[in-house]
PDB file of C-alpha atoms in Angstrom:
ATOM      1  CA  MET A   1     106.563  91.127  95.541  1.00 78.00           C
ATOM      2  CA  THR A   2     106.762  87.826  98.165  1.00 77.00           C
ATOM      3  CA  ARG A   3     106.594  88.193 102.160  1.00 80.00           C
ATOM      4  CA  ARG A   4     110.421  87.714 101.819  1.00 84.00           C
ATOM      5  CA  GLN A   5     111.188  90.573  99.150  1.00 87.00           C
ATOM      6  CA  ILE A   6     108.662  92.580 100.918  1.00 88.00           C
ATOM      7  CA  GLU A   7     111.131  91.936 104.486  1.00 86.00           C
ATOM      8  CA  ASP A   8     114.464  92.824 102.477  1.00 87.00           C
ATOM      9  CA  HIS A   9     112.593  95.974 101.629  1.00 88.00           C
ATOM     10  CA  LEU A  10     111.523  97.282 104.440  1.00 88.00           C
ATOM     11  CA  GLN A  11     113.660 100.301 104.959  1.00 88.00           C
ATOM     12  CA  GLU A  12     113.099 101.314 101.218  1.00 90.00           C
ATOM     13  CA  LEU A  13     109.326 101.360 100.984  1.00 92.00           C
ATOM     14  CA  GLY A  14     109.468 103.365 104.707  1.00 90.00           C
ATOM     15  CA  ASP A  15     111.918 105.884 102.796  1.00 88.00           C
ATOM     16  CA  LEU A  16     108.838 106.046  99.737  1.00 88.00           C
ATOM     17  CA  TYR A  17     106.710 106.149 102.483  1.00 89.00           C
ATOM     18  CA  ALA A  18     108.701 109.045 104.327  1.00 85.00           C
ATOM     19  CA  GLU A  19     109.191 111.380 100.874  1.00 83.00           C
ATOM     20  CA  THR A  20     105.587 110.778  99.629  1.00 83.00           C
ATOM     21  CA  SER A  21     103.578 111.585 102.795  1.00 78.00           C
ATOM     22  CA  GLY A  22     104.234 115.060 102.535  1.00 70.00           C
ATOM     23  CA  GLY A  23     105.680 117.294 106.094  1.00 66.00           C
ATOM     24  CA  GLY A  24     109.226 118.079 106.263  1.00 68.00           C
ATOM     25  CA  PRO A  25     111.436 115.990 107.544  1.00 70.00           C
ATOM     26  CA  TRP A  26     110.670 116.045 111.335  1.00 70.00           C
ATOM     27  CA  ALA A  27     107.509 114.223 110.718  1.00 70.00           C
ATOM     28  CA  TRP A  28     109.363 111.642 108.979  1.00 73.00           C
ATOM     29  CA  ASN A  29     110.218 109.027 111.261  1.00 76.00           C
ATOM     30  CA  GLN A  30     107.204 109.425 113.283  1.00 78.00           C
ATOM     31  CA  ALA A  31     105.227 108.546 110.006  1.00 82.00           C
ATOM     32  CA  ARG A  32     107.543 105.660 108.684  1.00 85.00           C
ATOM     33  CA  GLY A  33     107.468 103.824 111.802  1.00 86.00           C
ATOM     34  CA  ALA A  34     103.420 104.012 111.714  1.00 87.00           C
ATOM     35  CA  PHE A  35     103.399 102.737 107.918  1.00 90.00           C
ATOM     36  CA  LEU A  36     105.930 100.167 108.479  1.00 92.00           C
ATOM     37  CA  ARG A  37     103.687  98.778 111.414  1.00 91.00           C
ATOM     38  CA  ARG A  38     100.667  98.811 108.999  1.00 90.00           C
ATOM     39  CA  LEU A  39     102.481  96.986 106.459  1.00 92.00           C
ATOM     40  CA  ALA A  40     104.173  94.303 108.878  1.00 90.00           C
ATOM     41  CA  ALA A  41      99.894  93.768 109.600  1.00 88.00           C
ATOM     42  CA  ASP A  42      99.015  94.253 105.945  1.00 89.00           C
ATOM     43  CA  VAL A  43     101.202  91.315 104.845  1.00 91.00           C
ATOM     44  CA  ARG A  44      99.966  88.973 107.133  1.00 89.00           C
ATOM     45  CA  ARG A  45      96.918  88.979 105.565  1.00 88.00           C
ATOM     46  CA  PRO A  46      95.651  86.087 102.690  1.00 88.00           C
ATOM     47  CA  GLY A  47      96.289  87.241  99.138  1.00 89.00           C
ATOM     48  CA  PHE A  48      98.117  90.361 100.109  1.00 92.00           C
ATOM     49  CA  GLU A  49      99.873  91.853  96.951  1.00 93.00           C
ATOM     50  CA  LEU A  50     102.355  94.585  97.052  1.00 94.00           C
ATOM     51  CA  LEU A  51     103.720  96.274  93.039  1.00 93.00           C
ATOM     52  CA  ILE A  52     106.347  98.657  93.168  1.00 92.00           C
ATOM     53  CA  ALA A  53     107.980 100.795  90.546  1.00 91.00           C
ATOM     54  CA  GLU A  54     111.703 101.255  90.544  1.00 86.00           C
ATOM     55  CA  THR A  55     114.032 102.986  87.880  1.00 84.00           C
ATOM     56  CA  THR A  56     117.028 103.010  89.591  1.00 83.00           C
ATOM     57  CA  ALA A  57     115.309 103.232  92.917  1.00 82.00           C
ATOM     58  CA  LEU A  58     111.832 102.642  94.220  1.00 86.00           C
ATOM     59  CA  THR A  59     109.629 105.422  92.702  1.00 88.00           C
ATOM     60  CA  GLY A  60     106.009 104.309  93.659  1.00 92.00           C
ATOM     61  CA  CYS A  61     104.274 101.441  95.479  1.00 94.00           C
ATOM     62  CA  ALA A  62     100.672 100.019  95.795  1.00 95.00           C
ATOM     63  CA  TYR A  63      98.593  97.336  97.911  1.00 94.00           C
ATOM     64  CA  GLY A  64      96.478  95.533  99.179  1.00 93.00           C
ATOM     65  CA  PHE A  65      94.351  92.421  99.653  1.00 91.00           C
ATOM     66  CA  PRO A  66      90.850  90.585  98.667  1.00 90.00           C
ATOM     67  CA  VAL A  67      88.130  90.474 101.512  1.00 84.00           C
ATOM     68  CA  ARG A  68      85.342  88.746 102.004  1.00 77.00           C
ATOM     69  CA  GLY A  69      81.917  89.970 103.891  1.00 69.00           C
ATOM     70  CA  ASP A  70      82.925  88.271 106.831  1.00 69.00           C
ATOM     71  CA  GLY A  71      86.384  88.999 107.418  1.00 65.00           C
ATOM     72  CA  PRO A  72      88.147  91.276 110.200  1.00 64.00           C
ATOM     73  CA  TRP A  73      88.288  94.251 107.887  1.00 64.00           C
ATOM     74  CA  TRP A  74      84.744  95.001 108.242  1.00 61.00           C
ATOM     75  CA  GLU A  75      84.505  94.379 111.934  1.00 58.00           C
ATOM     76  CA  GLY A  76      83.135  98.358 113.262  1.00 52.00           C
ATOM     77  CA  PHE A  77      81.854  99.395 109.724  1.00 59.00           C
ATOM     78  CA  ASP A  78      78.529  97.755 109.962  1.00 56.00           C
ATOM     79  CA  GLY A  79      75.758 100.233 108.879  1.00 58.00           C
ATOM     80  CA  TYR A  80      78.510 102.086 107.222  1.00 62.00           C
ATOM     81  CA  LEU A  81      79.160 100.329 104.187  1.00 70.00           C
ATOM     82  CA  PRO A  82      76.693  99.945 101.854  1.00 74.00           C
ATOM     83  CA  GLY A  83      75.032  96.273 101.198  1.00 76.00           C
ATOM     84  CA  ARG A  84      76.688  96.139  97.668  1.00 80.00           C
ATOM     85  CA  LEU A  85      79.986  95.642  99.141  1.00 82.00           C
ATOM     86  CA  LEU A  86      79.153  93.623 101.054  1.00 81.00           C
ATOM     87  CA  ARG A  87      77.635  91.451  98.545  1.00 84.00           C
ATOM     88  CA  LEU A  88      81.002  92.086  96.114  1.00 84.00           C
ATOM     89  CA  ALA A  89      83.080  90.669  99.024  1.00 84.00           C
ATOM     90  CA  ALA A  90      81.154  87.576  99.998  1.00 84.00           C
ATOM     91  CA  SER A  91      81.567  87.113  96.451  1.00 85.00           C
ATOM     92  CA  GLY A  92      85.493  87.634  95.929  1.00 84.00           C
ATOM     93  CA  ARG A  93      85.379  90.395  93.496  1.00 89.00           C
ATOM     94  CA  LEU A  94      86.028  93.030  96.241  1.00 91.00           C
ATOM     95  CA  PHE A  95      89.945  94.571  96.769  1.00 92.00           C
ATOM     96  CA  VAL A  96      91.172  96.865  99.817  1.00 90.00           C
ATOM     97  CA  ILE A  97      94.316  99.010  98.057  1.00 93.00           C
ATOM     98  CA  SER A  98      96.033  99.985 101.262  1.00 90.00           C
ATOM     99  CA  GLY A  99      98.013 102.279  99.847  1.00 91.00           C
ATOM    100  CA  ILE A 100      99.025 104.407  96.997  1.00 93.00           C
ATOM    101  CA  HIS A 101     102.300 105.398  97.449  1.00 91.00           C
ATOM    102  CA  VAL A 102     103.866 107.884  94.609  1.00 90.00           C
ATOM    103  CA  PRO A 103     106.154 110.860  94.228  1.00 84.00           C
ATOM    104  CA  SER A 104     104.229 114.162  94.587  1.00 80.00           C
ATOM    105  CA  LEU A 105     104.614 114.674  90.705  1.00 78.00           C
ATOM    106  CA  VAL A 106     102.337 111.854  90.158  1.00 75.00           C
ATOM    107  CA  ARG A 107      99.742 113.275  92.454  1.00 73.00           C
ATOM    108  CA  ARG A 108      99.669 116.828  90.553  1.00 74.00           C
ATOM    109  CA  GLN A 109     100.349 115.796  86.763  1.00 75.00           C
ATOM    110  CA  ASN A 110      98.591 114.054  84.089  1.00 74.00           C
ATOM    111  CA  GLN A 111      96.269 112.707  86.861  1.00 70.00           C
ATOM    112  CA  ASP A 112      93.381 111.312  84.543  1.00 72.00           C
ATOM    113  CA  ARG A 113      96.155 109.793  81.781  1.00 76.00           C
ATOM    114  CA  ALA A 114      95.563 105.519  81.808  1.00 70.00           C
ATOM    115  CA  TRP A 115      99.982 105.767  81.689  1.00 75.00           C
ATOM    116  CA  ASN A 116      99.635 107.404  85.484  1.00 84.00           C
ATOM    117  CA  LEU A 117     101.793 105.729  87.500  1.00 89.00           C
ATOM    118  CA  ALA A 118      99.273 105.951  90.920  1.00 91.00           C
ATOM    119  CA  ARG A 119      96.559 105.034  87.302  1.00 91.00           C
ATOM    120  CA  ARG A 120      98.471 101.414  86.134  1.00 91.00           C
ATOM    121  CA  LEU A 121      99.449  99.836  89.829  1.00 94.00           C
ATOM    122  CA  GLN A 122      95.892 100.627  90.974  1.00 94.00           C
ATOM    123  CA  LYS A 123      94.417  98.687  87.591  1.00 93.00           C
ATOM    124  CA  ARG A 124      97.251  95.598  87.747  1.00 94.00           C
ATOM    125  CA  LEU A 125      96.265  95.479  91.572  1.00 93.00           C
ATOM    126  CA  LEU A 126      92.755  94.814  90.368  1.00 93.00           C
ATOM    127  CA  THR A 127      93.045  92.900  87.371  1.00 93.00           C
ATOM    128  CA  ASP A 128      95.271  90.599  89.758  1.00 91.00           C
ATOM    129  CA  HIS A 129      93.240  89.772  91.777  1.00 91.00           C
ATOM    130  CA  GLY A 130      89.933  89.693  89.625  1.00 90.00           C
ATOM    131  CA  ALA A 131      88.202  92.370  91.672  1.00 92.00           C
ATOM    132  CA  ALA A 132      85.074  93.955  90.576  1.00 92.00           C
ATOM    133  CA  VAL A 133      85.875  97.011  92.666  1.00 92.00           C
ATOM    134  CA  ALA A 134      88.475  98.098  95.160  1.00 93.00           C
ATOM    135  CA  VAL A 135      87.691  99.934  98.352  1.00 90.00           C
ATOM    136  CA  THR A 136      89.997 102.173 100.408  1.00 89.00           C
ATOM    137  CA  LEU A 137      89.664 104.164 103.868  1.00 85.00           C
ATOM    138  CA  VAL A 138      91.145 107.690 104.283  1.00 85.00           C
ATOM    139  CA  ASN A 139      91.352 109.526 107.297  1.00 83.00           C
ATOM    140  CA  ARG A 140      88.110 112.233 107.132  1.00 81.00           C
ATOM    141  CA  SER A 141      90.813 114.779 107.852  1.00 85.00           C
ATOM    142  CA  ASP A 142      93.186 113.832 104.948  1.00 86.00           C
ATOM    143  CA  HIS A 143      91.852 116.295 101.699  1.00 86.00           C
ATOM    144  CA  ARG A 144      95.103 115.714  99.542  1.00 85.00           C
ATOM    145  CA  THR A 145      95.067 112.123  99.470  1.00 87.00           C
ATOM    146  CA  VAL A 146      91.081 112.295  98.611  1.00 88.00           C
ATOM    147  CA  GLU A 147      91.629 114.914  96.277  1.00 88.00           C
ATOM    148  CA  ALA A 148      94.786 112.437  94.358  1.00 89.00           C
ATOM    149  CA  LEU A 149      92.145 109.300  95.097  1.00 92.00           C
ATOM    150  CA  ARG A 150      89.627 111.389  93.274  1.00 91.00           C
ATOM    151  CA  SER A 151      91.883 112.391  90.428  1.00 90.00           C
ATOM    152  CA  TRP A 152      92.625 108.728  89.842  1.00 91.00           C
ATOM    153  CA  GLY A 153      89.009 107.465  89.174  1.00 92.00           C
ATOM    154  CA  TRP A 154      87.980 106.584  93.253  1.00 93.00           C
ATOM    155  CA  ARG A 155      84.347 108.058  94.146  1.00 90.00           C
ATOM    156  CA  TYR A 156      82.549 108.382  96.958  1.00 86.00           C
ATOM    157  CA  ILE A 157      80.470 105.385  98.229  1.00 80.00           C
ATOM    158  CA  GLU A 158      76.663 105.896  97.087  1.00 67.00           C
ATOM    159  CA  GLY A 159      75.036 108.120  99.824  1.00 58.00           C
ATOM    160  CA  ASP A 160      78.361 109.938 100.393  1.00 58.00           C
ATOM    161  CA  THR A 161      77.638 113.631  99.873  1.00 57.00           C
ATOM    162  CA  PRO A 162      78.450 116.686 101.928  1.00 54.00           C
ATOM    163  CA  ARG A 163      75.205 116.428 103.631  1.00 57.00           C
ATOM    164  CA  THR A 164      74.665 112.743 104.193  1.00 58.00           C
ATOM    165  CA  ALA A 165      78.078 111.440 104.183  1.00 58.00           C
ATOM    166  CA  PRO A 166      78.296 108.489 106.626  1.00 59.00           C
ATOM    167  CA  LEU A 167      79.787 109.433 110.381  1.00 64.00           C
ATOM    168  CA  GLY A 168      83.335 108.102 111.747  1.00 70.00           C
ATOM    169  CA  PRO A 169      86.853 108.860 111.137  1.00 76.00           C
ATOM    170  CA  PHE A 170      87.130 107.552 107.421  1.00 78.00           C
ATOM    171  CA  ARG A 171      85.523 108.314 104.212  1.00 81.00           C
ATOM    172  CA  VAL A 172      85.206 105.506 102.360  1.00 84.00           C
ATOM    173  CA  LEU A 173      85.836 105.448  98.577  1.00 89.00           C
ATOM    174  CA  VAL A 174      85.526 103.215  95.997  1.00 92.00           C
ATOM    175  CA  LEU A 175      87.097 102.170  92.324  1.00 93.00           C
ATOM    176  CA  GLU A 176      85.783  99.866  89.446  1.00 90.00           C
ATOM    177  CA  ASN A 177      87.362  98.196  87.243  1.00 85.00           C
TER     178      ASN A 177
END
């Protein structure tokens, strides 16, 4: 989608996020607003892309942007990311997937199948940008999202095990293309 198309669909994207992020209606407005603020910031990044899936209504989306090793996305992550990812970023072969939002059924069923909606969206983002690896940050306490991402082929970065996990508020997951 173009930036203009995204602007035209902000309400639908916000609704999709609220419906797929869990929690009850009481949490939706706050979560929806935070999501729309993050999306508005990401849309301004060079190379940003948002893919949607729809039938008669919006059913899923995935979005992200390519990064370089010296870009602002890396600020504060010195010593947190392995050199291999920084080298990939410097070569233009690293892509940040900021979000994948799909219905809970997609999170629970057929997660390992190539035709799973989340898998298709993330694969398309990587292929469209010629990226070798995708990277994403997940709040360390968001076990539900980590579990879903791992079922879609994501893995922890090198050295991230329960005993050696780097300190910080986020887990870093990677996906090979």
